[in-house]
Amino acid sequence: MKYAMLIYPKPGSHDGLGEDEATALTAEYMALRADTRCIGGAHLQPGDMATTIRHGDDRNLITDGPFADAKEVLGGYFVLEAADLDTALEFAQRIPAVRLGGAVEIRPLVDVPMEAAH
Amino acid sequence: MLASLVGLLGDIDFAEEAAQEAFAIAAERWPRDGTPGDPVAWLVATGRNRAIDRLRRQRTLQDKTQLLTDAQPMPTSDDLDLDDSTISDERLELIFACCHPALAVEAQVALTLRALGGLTTEEIARAFLVADETMKRRLSRAKAKIKVTAIPFAVPADHQLPGRLAAVLAVVYLIFNQSYPDRGELADEALALGRLLADQMADEPEVWGLLALMLLNDSRRLARVVDGELIPLAEQDRSRHDHAQIQQGRAALERALALRPDAGPYVLQAAIASLQAEQDIDWDQVALLYERLEGMTGSPVVTLNRAVAIAEAGMPQRALEVIDTLDLGEYRYLPSTRAELLRRVGRSDEARAAFEHALRLSTTDAERRLISRRLAGLSR
């Protein structure tokens, strides 16, 4: 089973980190990514770098900023191959964003059969 | 076993029903034929055969759950010395899946009753005062989540166990509390679950504490409601208390205390229930135990109970002072308790107002009648 771990850092939780602390934090994320069960992942640029596109009446609307009007913005994700939800939860609990006051949403991926994927 | 059946049948819903049937058959056959060499394999085979039978017959599964209720492989209530059995082992895995924190608490409760208690969806809906359709949706959503997100059918690893066990105990206690005042069948389900846990997790003091608490409180079931009327503890006919069950409760409490002398919240509540089962209740001691529980839980409901104990110990004025510090919103037992205390200190007008407030908040006819009797008593 593949699980997406959608990481929502607490807004501002990375502000004011010293260089050493920032390096240590990055290393922590890299270590999780290096786990052989971790088959994907990305660190997204901040929400104010986002551009959102929506369907409009006569043409698509392109706007500045993230889709949801929420304080918390998706900051990145991992994709983990795990036997069951408990294993996935254990991995998710080691994601630093949790410790720093943010949250991680765990969603299983829809299993796409190989024929359909090609 | 359920996990293996899910593998074979690929459908949690269906596998669960088949497993229940296999348990029912085992309960019926094993005493007659003796336990098979490999009970799990036997149960899986039986469950699969049954499932195939079922597919052939295209019958509804509804009526079969009744089988399990009638022939549950649960020990009888008169012995606490339970024997190990593979069946209970698998049921333990099932309860940890049903009470997984990834499911909403209402769903945990409903699933546990459905999968382990053998209650029908309609019965669960009635017990929790929701429409059948609502309960059906709640259950199927929870089952879908177990399946889609691969919630495991397993006893959690040691480092996860304390938190996960607390969730299981909370669900069992919720079911037990939902039995008040007149849904005895839920108390029976909760007690059976409590025994299952005590059997399978015999080293966990809080498991014994919860079982003790439920046994002791349930021992008053017949005295608490007589002809549909609620009878307060002080007015109960003690000959209607189940004294054998009180002994069982105390044995379970002793077991908990032997495992760990510094009591957790369930053990503390069981100790209080044990004191309250005495002919002459030591209310000072009860108040003291509530104080410890208060420190542990920080719950205003516990404070309310401590106030009752203080009043029973002969200090209604002091009890009122404690109660007047509480912020419990519209918690219905706050005005009724306050009213009773006001009555005792002779503040009848305020007592009447508080009883009337309690009457507006009460949720069952039996409660309303008890409060009305108190109100009538005031006018005399």
Coordinates of C-alpha atoms in Angstrom, one line a residue:
Chain A
M1 CA 0.0 0.0 0.0
K2 CA 1.3 3.5 -0.9
Y3 CA 0.5 6.4 1.4
A4 CA 0.9 10.1 0.7
M5 CA 2.1 12.1 3.7
L6 CA 0.9 15.7 3.1
I7 CA 3.0 18.0 5.3
Y8 CA 1.5 21.2 6.7
P9 CA 4.1 23.0 8.6
K10 CA 3.0 25.5 11.3
P11 CA 3.2 28.9 9.6
G12 CA 6.3 30.7 10.7
S13 CA 7.8 27.7 12.4
H14 CA 10.9 27.9 10.3
D15 CA 11.4 31.6 10.8
G16 CA 14.2 32.7 13.0
L17 CA 16.0 29.4 12.9
G18 CA 19.7 29.6 13.2
E19 CA 21.8 28.3 10.3
D20 CA 22.8 25.2 12.3
E21 CA 19.2 24.5 13.3
A22 CA 18.0 24.9 9.7
T23 CA 20.7 22.5 8.5
A24 CA 19.8 20.0 11.2
L25 CA 16.1 20.2 10.2
T26 CA 17.0 19.7 6.5
A27 CA 19.1 16.7 7.4
E28 CA 16.2 15.2 9.3
Y29 CA 13.9 15.5 6.3
M30 CA 16.7 14.1 4.0
A31 CA 17.1 11.1 6.4
L32 CA 13.4 10.3 6.1
R33 CA 13.5 10.7 2.3
A34 CA 16.5 8.3 2.3
D35 CA 14.4 5.5 3.9
T36 CA 14.1 2.8 1.3
R37 CA 10.4 2.6 1.8
C38 CA 10.0 6.3 0.9
I39 CA 9.4 6.2 -2.9
G40 CA 8.8 9.9 -3.5
G41 CA 8.7 13.3 -2.0
A42 CA 9.2 17.0 -2.5
H43 CA 9.7 20.2 -0.6
L44 CA 7.4 22.9 -2.1
Q45 CA 8.2 26.6 -2.4
P46 CA 6.1 28.7 0.0
G47 CA 2.4 29.4 -0.6
D48 CA 3.0 32.9 -1.8
M49 CA 4.9 31.5 -4.7
A50 CA 1.8 29.6 -5.7
T51 CA -0.4 30.3 -8.7
T52 CA -3.9 28.9 -8.9
I53 CA -6.0 28.2 -11.9
R54 CA -9.8 27.8 -11.9
H55 CA -12.5 27.3 -14.4
G56 CA -14.2 30.6 -15.2
D57 CA -17.3 31.5 -17.2
D58 CA -15.6 32.1 -20.6
R59 CA -12.0 31.4 -19.8
N60 CA -9.9 29.9 -17.0
L61 CA -9.0 32.2 -14.2
I62 CA -5.4 32.5 -13.1
T63 CA -4.8 34.0 -9.7
D64 CA -1.9 34.6 -7.4
G65 CA -1.7 32.5 -4.2
P66 CA -2.6 29.0 -3.0
F67 CA -6.0 27.3 -3.7
A68 CA -7.4 27.2 -0.2
D69 CA -7.8 30.4 1.8
A70 CA -6.2 28.9 4.8
K71 CA -3.3 29.8 7.0
E72 CA -1.8 26.4 6.7
V73 CA -0.5 25.6 3.2
L74 CA 0.9 22.3 1.9
G75 CA 4.6 22.5 2.4
G76 CA 5.7 19.2 0.9
Y77 CA 5.0 15.5 0.8
F78 CA 6.4 12.0 1.0
V79 CA 5.1 8.9 -0.6
L80 CA 5.7 5.8 1.6
E81 CA 5.3 2.2 0.7
A82 CA 4.0 0.5 3.9
A83 CA 2.2 -2.7 4.9
D84 CA -0.5 -1.0 6.9
L85 CA -1.7 2.3 8.4
D86 CA 0.1 1.8 11.7
T87 CA 3.5 1.5 9.9
A88 CA 2.6 4.7 7.9
L89 CA 1.6 6.5 11.1
E90 CA 4.8 5.6 12.8
F91 CA 6.8 7.1 9.9
A92 CA 4.5 10.2 9.8
Q93 CA 5.1 10.9 13.5
R94 CA 8.8 11.3 12.8
I95 CA 8.2 14.1 10.3
P96 CA 9.7 17.3 12.0
A97 CA 6.7 19.4 11.1
V98 CA 4.6 17.5 13.7
R99 CA 7.0 18.3 16.5
L100 CA 7.1 21.9 15.3
G101 CA 3.4 22.5 15.8
G102 CA 2.3 21.6 12.2
A103 CA 0.4 18.6 11.0
V104 CA 0.7 15.7 8.6
E105 CA -2.3 14.3 6.7
I106 CA -2.0 10.6 5.7
R107 CA -3.9 9.5 2.6
P108 CA -3.6 6.1 0.9
L109 CA -3.0 6.4 -2.9
V110 CA -5.6 4.9 -5.2
D111 CA -4.0 1.7 -6.6
V112 CA -3.7 2.1 -10.4
P113 CA -3.4 -1.2 -12.3
M114 CA -0.4 -1.4 -14.5
E115 CA -2.4 -1.7 -17.8
A116 CA -4.3 1.5 -17.0
A117 CA -1.1 3.4 -16.2
H118 CA 0.5 2.8 -19.6
Chain B
M1 CA -8.2 -15.0 11.8
L2 CA -10.2 -12.1 10.5
A3 CA -7.1 -10.8 8.8
S4 CA -6.6 -14.1 7.0
L5 CA -10.3 -14.3 6.0
V6 CA -10.0 -10.7 4.7
G7 CA -7.2 -12.0 2.5
L8 CA -9.2 -14.9 1.3
L9 CA -12.5 -13.2 0.8
G10 CA -11.1 -9.7 0.0
D11 CA -14.0 -7.9 1.7
I12 CA -13.9 -6.8 5.3
D13 CA -17.7 -6.7 5.5
F14 CA -18.2 -10.2 4.3
A15 CA -15.2 -11.7 6.1
E16 CA -16.5 -10.2 9.4
E17 CA -19.8 -12.0 8.9
A18 CA -18.1 -15.2 8.0
A19 CA -15.8 -15.0 11.0
Q20 CA -18.8 -14.5 13.3
E21 CA -20.3 -17.6 11.8
A22 CA -17.1 -19.6 12.3
F23 CA -17.0 -18.5 15.9
A24 CA -20.5 -19.5 16.4
I25 CA -19.9 -22.9 14.9
A26 CA -16.7 -23.3 16.9
A27 CA -18.6 -22.5 20.1
E28 CA -21.2 -25.1 19.3
R29 CA -18.9 -27.8 18.1
W30 CA -15.7 -27.6 20.1
P31 CA -17.2 -28.7 23.4
R32 CA -18.7 -31.7 21.5
D33 CA -15.8 -32.6 19.2
G34 CA -12.8 -31.2 21.1
T35 CA -10.6 -28.4 19.9
P36 CA -9.0 -29.1 16.5
G37 CA -5.2 -29.3 16.2
D38 CA -4.9 -25.9 14.6
P39 CA -7.9 -23.8 15.6
V40 CA -7.0 -20.8 13.4
A41 CA -6.7 -22.9 10.3
W42 CA -9.9 -24.6 11.2
L43 CA -11.7 -21.4 11.7
V44 CA -10.4 -19.9 8.5
A45 CA -11.4 -23.1 6.6
T46 CA -14.8 -23.0 8.3
G47 CA -15.2 -19.3 7.7
R48 CA -14.3 -19.8 4.0
N49 CA -16.6 -22.8 3.5
R50 CA -19.4 -20.9 5.2
A51 CA -18.8 -17.9 3.0
I52 CA -18.9 -20.0 -0.1
D53 CA -22.1 -21.6 1.2
R54 CA -23.5 -18.2 1.8
L55 CA -22.6 -16.9 -1.7
R56 CA -24.4 -19.9 -3.1
R57 CA -27.5 -19.4 -1.0
Q58 CA -27.5 -15.6 -1.5
R59 CA -29.0 -15.2 1.9
T60 CA -28.8 -12.1 4.0
L61 CA -26.2 -12.1 6.8
Q62 CA -28.4 -10.2 9.2
D63 CA -30.0 -13.2 11.0
K64 CA -26.7 -15.0 11.4
T65 CA -25.2 -12.4 13.7
Q66 CA -27.8 -13.5 16.2
L67 CA -26.1 -16.9 16.2
L68 CA -23.0 -15.3 17.7
T69 CA -24.9 -13.5 20.3
D70 CA -26.5 -16.7 21.4
A71 CA -23.5 -18.8 21.2
Q72 CA -20.6 -16.4 21.9
P73 CA -17.4 -18.1 23.0
M74 CA -17.4 -15.9 26.1
P75 CA -16.7 -17.2 29.6
T76 CA -19.7 -17.2 31.9
S77 CA -20.2 -14.4 34.3
D78 CA -19.5 -16.6 37.4
D79 CA -15.8 -17.2 36.8
L80 CA -13.0 -14.7 36.5
D81 CA -10.4 -17.4 36.0
L82 CA -10.7 -17.4 32.2
D83 CA -9.0 -19.9 30.0
D84 CA -6.8 -18.9 27.0
S85 CA -8.3 -19.6 23.6
T86 CA -7.3 -18.7 20.1
I87 CA -10.7 -17.3 19.5
S88 CA -10.3 -14.6 22.1
D89 CA -6.9 -13.9 20.7
E90 CA -8.3 -13.1 17.3
R91 CA -11.1 -11.1 18.8
L92 CA -8.5 -9.0 20.6
E93 CA -6.9 -8.1 17.2
L94 CA -10.4 -7.3 16.0
I95 CA -11.1 -4.9 18.9
F96 CA -7.8 -3.0 18.3
A97 CA -8.8 -2.5 14.7
C98 CA -12.3 -1.4 15.6
C99 CA -11.0 1.1 18.2
H100 CA -8.2 2.5 15.9
P101 CA -7.7 6.2 16.5
A102 CA -7.9 6.8 12.8
L103 CA -11.7 6.2 13.2
A104 CA -14.1 8.6 14.8
V105 CA -15.0 7.6 18.3
E106 CA -18.7 7.1 17.4
A107 CA -17.6 4.8 14.6
Q108 CA -15.2 2.9 17.0
V109 CA -18.1 2.3 19.4
A110 CA -20.5 1.2 16.6
L111 CA -18.0 -1.0 14.9
T112 CA -17.0 -2.7 18.2
L113 CA -20.6 -3.5 19.0
R114 CA -21.2 -4.7 15.5
A115 CA -18.1 -6.8 15.0
L116 CA -17.6 -8.1 18.5
G117 CA -20.9 -7.8 20.2
G118 CA -23.0 -9.2 17.4
L119 CA -25.5 -6.4 17.7
T120 CA -27.4 -5.6 14.5
T121 CA -27.1 -2.2 12.9
E122 CA -30.6 -1.4 13.9
E123 CA -30.0 -2.3 17.6
I124 CA -26.9 -0.1 17.7
A125 CA -28.8 2.8 16.1
R126 CA -31.5 2.5 18.7
A127 CA -29.0 2.3 21.5
F128 CA -27.3 5.6 20.4
L129 CA -30.6 7.3 19.4
V130 CA -29.7 7.8 15.7
A131 CA -31.6 6.8 12.6
D132 CA -30.9 3.4 11.2
E133 CA -29.7 5.0 8.0
T134 CA -27.3 7.2 9.8
M135 CA -25.8 4.2 11.7
K136 CA -25.6 2.2 8.5
R137 CA -23.7 5.0 6.8
R138 CA -21.4 5.4 9.9
L139 CA -20.6 1.7 9.9
S140 CA -20.0 1.4 6.2
R141 CA -17.8 4.4 6.1
A142 CA -15.7 3.0 9.0
K143 CA -15.4 -0.4 7.3
A144 CA -14.4 1.3 4.1
K145 CA -11.7 3.3 5.9
I146 CA -10.4 0.1 7.5
K147 CA -10.1 -1.5 4.2
V148 CA -8.9 1.4 2.1
T149 CA -6.3 2.7 4.5
A150 CA -5.2 -0.8 5.6
I151 CA -5.9 -0.4 9.3
P152 CA -4.2 -3.6 10.7
F153 CA -5.9 -6.4 12.6
A154 CA -3.2 -6.6 15.1
V155 CA -2.3 -5.9 18.7
P156 CA -0.2 -2.8 18.6
A157 CA 3.6 -3.0 19.3
D158 CA 4.6 -2.4 22.9
H159 CA 5.6 1.2 22.4
Q160 CA 2.2 2.0 20.9
L161 CA 0.2 -0.1 23.3
P162 CA -0.5 2.3 26.2
G163 CA -2.2 4.9 24.0
R164 CA -4.1 2.3 21.9
L165 CA -5.2 0.4 24.9
A166 CA -6.6 3.6 26.5
A167 CA -8.7 4.1 23.3
V168 CA -10.1 0.5 23.6
L169 CA -10.9 0.9 27.3
A170 CA -12.6 4.3 26.6
V171 CA -14.8 2.6 23.9
V172 CA -15.8 -0.2 26.2
Y173 CA -16.6 2.2 29.1
L174 CA -18.6 4.4 26.7
I175 CA -20.7 1.4 25.7
F176 CA -21.1 0.5 29.4
N177 CA -22.2 4.1 30.3
Q178 CA -24.7 4.1 27.4
S179 CA -26.5 1.3 29.2
Y180 CA -27.8 3.7 31.8
P181 CA -30.5 3.7 32.9
D182 CA -32.3 0.9 31.1
R183 CA -30.2 -0.6 28.3
G184 CA -28.9 -3.6 30.2
E185 CA -27.9 -5.4 26.9
L186 CA -25.2 -2.8 26.4
A187 CA -23.9 -3.4 29.9
D188 CA -23.7 -7.1 29.0
E189 CA -21.8 -6.3 25.9
A190 CA -19.4 -4.0 27.7
L191 CA -18.8 -6.7 30.4
A192 CA -18.1 -9.3 27.8
L193 CA -15.6 -7.1 26.2
G194 CA -14.1 -6.2 29.6
R195 CA -13.7 -9.9 30.3
L196 CA -12.2 -10.6 26.9
L197 CA -9.6 -7.9 27.6
A198 CA -8.8 -9.1 31.1
D199 CA -8.4 -12.6 29.7
Q200 CA -6.0 -11.5 26.9
M201 CA -4.2 -8.6 28.6
A202 CA -3.9 -10.0 32.1
D203 CA -0.8 -7.9 33.0
E204 CA -2.6 -4.6 32.4
P205 CA -3.9 -3.1 35.7
E206 CA -6.2 -0.6 34.0
V207 CA -7.9 -3.5 32.1
W208 CA -8.7 -5.2 35.4
G209 CA -9.7 -1.8 36.8
L210 CA -12.2 -1.2 34.1
L211 CA -13.6 -4.7 34.5
A212 CA -13.9 -4.2 38.3
L213 CA -15.5 -0.8 37.8
M214 CA -18.1 -2.2 35.4
L215 CA -18.8 -5.3 37.5
L216 CA -19.3 -3.2 40.7
N217 CA -21.5 -0.6 39.1
D218 CA -23.5 -3.2 37.2
S219 CA -24.1 -5.1 40.4
R220 CA -26.7 -2.5 41.2
R221 CA -28.5 -2.8 37.9
L222 CA -31.7 -4.4 39.4
A223 CA -31.8 -2.0 42.4
R224 CA -31.2 1.1 40.3
V225 CA -34.3 0.9 38.2
V226 CA -37.4 -0.6 39.7
D227 CA -40.6 -0.7 37.6
G228 CA -39.1 1.9 35.4
E229 CA -38.3 4.3 38.2
L230 CA -34.8 5.4 39.0
I231 CA -33.8 4.8 42.6
P232 CA -30.8 6.7 44.1
L233 CA -28.1 4.7 45.8
A234 CA -29.2 5.7 49.3
E235 CA -32.7 4.5 48.7
Q236 CA -31.8 1.2 46.9
D237 CA -32.9 -2.1 48.2
R238 CA -29.5 -3.8 48.9
S239 CA -31.0 -7.2 48.7
R240 CA -31.4 -6.5 45.0
H241 CA -27.7 -5.9 44.6
D242 CA -25.8 -8.8 42.9
H243 CA -23.5 -9.7 45.7
A244 CA -21.7 -12.5 43.8
Q245 CA -20.9 -9.9 41.1
I246 CA -19.6 -7.5 43.8
Q247 CA -17.2 -10.2 44.9
Q248 CA -16.0 -10.7 41.3
G249 CA -15.5 -6.9 41.0
R250 CA -13.5 -6.8 44.2
A251 CA -11.4 -9.7 43.0
A252 CA -10.7 -7.9 39.8
L253 CA -9.8 -4.7 41.7
E254 CA -7.4 -6.6 43.9
R255 CA -5.8 -8.1 40.9
A256 CA -5.3 -4.6 39.4
L257 CA -3.8 -3.3 42.7
A258 CA -1.5 -6.3 42.9
L259 CA -0.1 -5.5 39.4
R260 CA 0.5 -1.8 40.3
P261 CA -0.2 -0.2 43.6
D262 CA -0.4 3.4 42.3
A263 CA -3.8 3.2 40.7
G264 CA -4.7 4.6 37.3
P265 CA -8.1 6.3 36.6
Y266 CA -10.1 3.1 36.1
V267 CA -8.6 1.4 39.1
L268 CA -9.4 4.5 41.2
Q269 CA -13.0 4.6 40.0
A270 CA -13.3 0.8 40.8
A271 CA -12.0 1.5 44.3
I272 CA -14.7 4.1 44.7
A273 CA -17.3 1.8 43.4
S274 CA -16.1 -0.9 45.8
L275 CA -16.5 1.5 48.8
Q276 CA -20.0 2.4 47.6
A277 CA -20.9 -1.3 47.6
E278 CA -20.5 -1.3 51.4
Q279 CA -23.5 -1.3 53.7
D280 CA -22.0 1.8 55.5
I281 CA -20.2 3.9 53.0
D282 CA -17.0 5.7 54.1
W283 CA -17.8 8.9 52.3
D284 CA -14.7 10.7 53.5
Q285 CA -12.6 8.0 51.9
V286 CA -14.7 8.3 48.7
A287 CA -14.1 12.0 48.6
L288 CA -10.4 11.5 49.0
L289 CA -10.3 9.0 46.1
Y290 CA -12.2 11.5 43.9
E291 CA -9.7 14.1 44.8
R292 CA -6.9 11.9 43.5
L293 CA -8.9 11.2 40.4
E294 CA -9.5 14.9 40.0
G295 CA -5.8 15.5 40.1
M296 CA -5.3 12.8 37.4
T297 CA -8.1 13.8 35.0
G298 CA -8.8 17.5 35.7
S299 CA -12.4 16.7 34.9
P300 CA -15.2 18.9 36.3
V301 CA -17.5 15.9 36.3
V302 CA -15.1 14.2 38.8
T303 CA -15.2 17.4 40.9
L304 CA -19.0 17.2 40.9
N305 CA -18.8 13.6 42.1
R306 CA -16.4 14.7 44.8
A307 CA -18.9 17.3 45.9
V308 CA -21.6 14.6 46.2
A309 CA -19.2 12.6 48.4
I310 CA -18.5 15.6 50.6
A311 CA -22.2 16.2 51.0
E312 CA -22.8 12.5 51.9
A313 CA -20.0 12.8 54.5
G314 CA -22.2 15.4 56.2
M315 CA -21.0 18.7 54.7
P316 CA -23.6 19.8 52.2
Q317 CA -22.6 23.5 52.7
R318 CA -18.9 22.7 51.8
A319 CA -20.2 20.6 48.8
L320 CA -22.2 23.5 47.5
E321 CA -19.1 25.8 47.7
V322 CA -17.2 23.2 45.6
I323 CA -20.1 22.9 43.0
D324 CA -20.4 26.7 42.7
T325 CA -16.9 26.9 41.3
L326 CA -17.8 24.5 38.4
D327 CA -18.3 25.4 34.8
L328 CA -20.1 22.4 33.3
G329 CA -22.2 24.1 30.7
E330 CA -25.5 22.3 30.3
Y331 CA -24.3 19.1 31.9
R332 CA -27.6 17.7 33.2
Y333 CA -26.4 16.3 36.5
L334 CA -25.0 19.7 37.7
P335 CA -28.4 21.4 38.4
S336 CA -29.9 18.1 39.8
T337 CA -27.0 17.7 42.2
R338 CA -27.0 21.4 43.1
A339 CA -30.8 21.2 43.7
E340 CA -30.4 18.3 46.1
L341 CA -27.7 20.1 48.1
L342 CA -29.8 23.3 48.3
R343 CA -32.7 21.2 49.6
R344 CA -30.5 19.7 52.3
V345 CA -29.3 23.1 53.5
G346 CA -32.9 24.4 53.6
R347 CA -32.7 26.8 50.6
S348 CA -36.0 25.5 49.2
D349 CA -36.8 28.2 46.7
E350 CA -33.3 27.9 45.0
A351 CA -33.7 24.1 45.2
R352 CA -37.0 24.3 43.3
A353 CA -35.5 26.5 40.6
A354 CA -32.5 24.2 40.2
F355 CA -34.8 21.1 40.0
E356 CA -36.8 22.8 37.4
H357 CA -33.6 23.5 35.4
A358 CA -32.6 19.9 35.8
L359 CA -36.0 18.8 34.5
R360 CA -35.6 20.8 31.4
L361 CA -32.2 19.2 30.7
S362 CA -33.1 15.5 31.5
T363 CA -33.1 13.2 28.6
T364 CA -35.2 10.2 29.8
D365 CA -38.7 9.8 31.2
A366 CA -37.3 7.9 34.2
E367 CA -35.0 10.8 35.0
R368 CA -37.8 13.3 34.6
R369 CA -40.0 11.3 37.0
L370 CA -37.3 11.1 39.6
I371 CA -36.8 14.9 39.5
S372 CA -40.6 15.4 39.7
R373 CA -40.7 13.2 42.8
R374 CA -38.0 15.4 44.3
L375 CA -39.9 18.6 43.4
A376 CA -43.1 17.2 44.9
G377 CA -41.2 16.4 48.1
L378 CA -40.1 20.0 48.3
S379 CA -43.7 21.3 48.4
R380 CA -44.6 19.2 51.3

